Amino acid sequence: MLRIDWKRYGLLYLIATIIGNTLCYIFVKVGFYSFPYIFLPVAKIPAVAVTTAFSFYVLFGVRYSPVKWPYKIAYYGVIVNLGVLLETIFKNTTDLIQYAYEWDFWDSYTSWWAFFILMEWIGGKIIPSNLRKPLKEEAFRFGNWFFFVIHFVGICTVFLAGLYLGVLIKETI
């Protein structure tokens, strides 16, 4: 995407990096979660991961985001659910991220949504439509490829959320 227009996409990448790392730092400083094992322990946040993964997600999201908002919501729903899935896997299978008692899965999910909707809005101001390649509305209709992606991710999310809830209930009994 940088080779399409390195100034505009580069600016969006920089903004996503600054906002993502700032939010992460604030959440860690407030004590919502922590990262016990990170590459640069001085920063107390996984700055490299946020800079690369989140910013790439933003560039990808803005580049292929559909034109109309109802489709954008479904599109970003896939991105957010996959991101939160990865975060939940890291939280439950490793010690890379630890939530404090004030922070939980729902807070993380809401933060992902707020971040990506904000970045979509900012991206809409920076990246003109001729530099985007939005998914066509037909892709969201029954029988087309993104219809199946949305439903597969949605069904997996509901299943895994139920499994996660069951594990939490079993731990408290």
mmCIF file with all atom_site columns, C-alpha atoms in Angstrom, residues 32-33 80-92 97-113 156-165 168:
data_model
loop_
_atom_site.group_PDB
_atom_site.id
_atom_site.type_symbol
_atom_site.label_atom_id
_atom_site.label_alt_id
_atom_site.label_comp_id
_atom_site.label_asym_id
_atom_site.label_entity_id
_atom_site.label_seq_id
_atom_site.pdbx_PDB_ins_code
_atom_site.Cartn_x
_atom_site.Cartn_y
_atom_site.Cartn_z
_atom_site.occupancy
_atom_site.B_iso_or_equiv
_atom_site.pdbx_formal_charge
_atom_site.auth_seq_id
_atom_site.auth_comp_id
_atom_site.auth_asym_id
_atom_site.auth_atom_id
_atom_site.pdbx_PDB_model_num
ATOM 1  C CA . PHE A 1 32  ? -5.880  -2.354  32.869 1.00 0.00 ? 32  PHE A CA 1
ATOM 2  C CA . TYR A 1 33  ? -3.422  -4.922  31.554 1.00 0.00 ? 33  TYR A CA 1
ATOM 3  C CA . VAL A 1 80  ? -12.013 -6.949  14.940 1.00 0.00 ? 80  VAL A CA 1
ATOM 4  C CA . ASN A 1 81  ? -13.175 -10.493 15.695 1.00 0.00 ? 81  ASN A CA 1
ATOM 5  C CA . LEU A 1 82  ? -10.008 -12.002 14.227 1.00 0.00 ? 82  LEU A CA 1
ATOM 6  C CA . GLY A 1 83  ? -7.853  -9.529  16.175 1.00 0.00 ? 83  GLY A CA 1
ATOM 7  C CA . VAL A 1 84  ? -9.637  -10.177 19.455 1.00 0.00 ? 84  VAL A CA 1
ATOM 8  C CA . LEU A 1 85  ? -9.410  -13.916 18.777 1.00 0.00 ? 85  LEU A CA 1
ATOM 9  C CA . LEU A 1 86  ? -5.634  -13.624 18.500 1.00 0.00 ? 86  LEU A CA 1
ATOM 10 C CA . GLU A 1 87  ? -5.479  -11.489 21.635 1.00 0.00 ? 87  GLU A CA 1
ATOM 11 C CA . THR A 1 88  ? -7.591  -14.018 23.541 1.00 0.00 ? 88  THR A CA 1
ATOM 12 C CA . ILE A 1 89  ? -5.398  -16.885 22.362 1.00 0.00 ? 89  ILE A CA 1
ATOM 13 C CA . PHE A 1 90  ? -2.287  -15.012 23.520 1.00 0.00 ? 90  PHE A CA 1
ATOM 14 C CA . LYS A 1 91  ? -3.929  -14.187 26.841 1.00 0.00 ? 91  LYS A CA 1
ATOM 15 C CA . ASN A 1 92  ? -5.091  -17.731 27.561 1.00 0.00 ? 92  ASN A CA 1
ATOM 16 C CA . ILE A 1 97  ? -0.663  -10.312 28.081 1.00 0.00 ? 97  ILE A CA 1
ATOM 17 C CA . GLN A 1 98  ? -2.329  -10.250 31.477 1.00 0.00 ? 98  GLN A CA 1
ATOM 18 C CA . TYR A 1 99  ? -5.612  -8.474  32.190 1.00 0.00 ? 99  TYR A CA 1
ATOM 19 C CA . ALA A 1 100 ? -6.144  -6.726  35.532 1.00 0.00 ? 100 ALA A CA 1
ATOM 20 C CA . TYR A 1 101 ? -9.439  -7.224  37.305 1.00 0.00 ? 101 TYR A CA 1
ATOM 21 C CA . GLU A 1 102 ? -10.821 -3.955  35.866 1.00 0.00 ? 102 GLU A CA 1
ATOM 22 C CA . TRP A 1 103 ? -10.216 -5.085  32.281 1.00 0.00 ? 103 TRP A CA 1
ATOM 23 C CA . ASP A 1 104 ? -11.850 -7.989  30.529 1.00 0.00 ? 104 ASP A CA 1
ATOM 24 C CA . PHE A 1 105 ? -12.622 -9.422  27.135 1.00 0.00 ? 105 PHE A CA 1
ATOM 25 C CA . TRP A 1 106 ? -15.509 -7.011  26.514 1.00 0.00 ? 106 TRP A CA 1
ATOM 26 C CA . ASP A 1 107 ? -13.362 -3.939  27.255 1.00 0.00 ? 107 ASP A CA 1
ATOM 27 C CA . SER A 1 108 ? -10.770 -5.154  24.800 1.00 0.00 ? 108 SER A CA 1
ATOM 28 C CA . TYR A 1 109 ? -13.401 -5.858  22.149 1.00 0.00 ? 109 TYR A CA 1
ATOM 29 C CA . THR A 1 110 ? -14.900 -2.378  22.568 1.00 0.00 ? 110 THR A CA 1
ATOM 30 C CA . SER A 1 111 ? -11.465 -0.757  22.359 1.00 0.00 ? 111 SER A CA 1
ATOM 31 C CA . TRP A 1 112 ? -10.686 -2.588  19.121 1.00 0.00 ? 112 TRP A CA 1
ATOM 32 C CA . TRP A 1 113 ? -13.952 -1.329  17.619 1.00 0.00 ? 113 TRP A CA 1
ATOM 33 C CA . CYS A 1 156 ? -16.621 -19.249 15.167 1.00 0.00 ? 156 CYS A CA 1
ATOM 34 C CA . THR A 1 157 ? -16.763 -16.146 17.377 1.00 0.00 ? 157 THR A CA 1
ATOM 35 C CA . VAL A 1 158 ? -20.031 -17.226 18.992 1.00 0.00 ? 158 VAL A CA 1
ATOM 36 C CA . PHE A 1 159 ? -18.739 -20.781 19.475 1.00 0.00 ? 159 PHE A CA 1
ATOM 37 C CA . LEU A 1 160 ? -15.404 -19.664 20.920 1.00 0.00 ? 160 LEU A CA 1
ATOM 38 C CA . ALA A 1 161 ? -17.069 -17.041 23.148 1.00 0.00 ? 161 ALA A CA 1
ATOM 39 C CA . GLY A 1 162 ? -19.300 -19.789 24.557 1.00 0.00 ? 162 GLY A CA 1
ATOM 40 C CA . LEU A 1 163 ? -16.304 -22.040 25.072 1.00 0.00 ? 163 LEU A CA 1
ATOM 41 C CA . TYR A 1 164 ? -14.399 -19.199 26.769 1.00 0.00 ? 164 TYR A CA 1
ATOM 42 C CA . LEU A 1 165 ? -17.376 -18.467 29.041 1.00 0.00 ? 165 LEU A CA 1
ATOM 43 C CA . LEU A 1 168 ? -14.378 -19.186 33.076 1.00 0.00 ? 168 LEU A CA 1
#
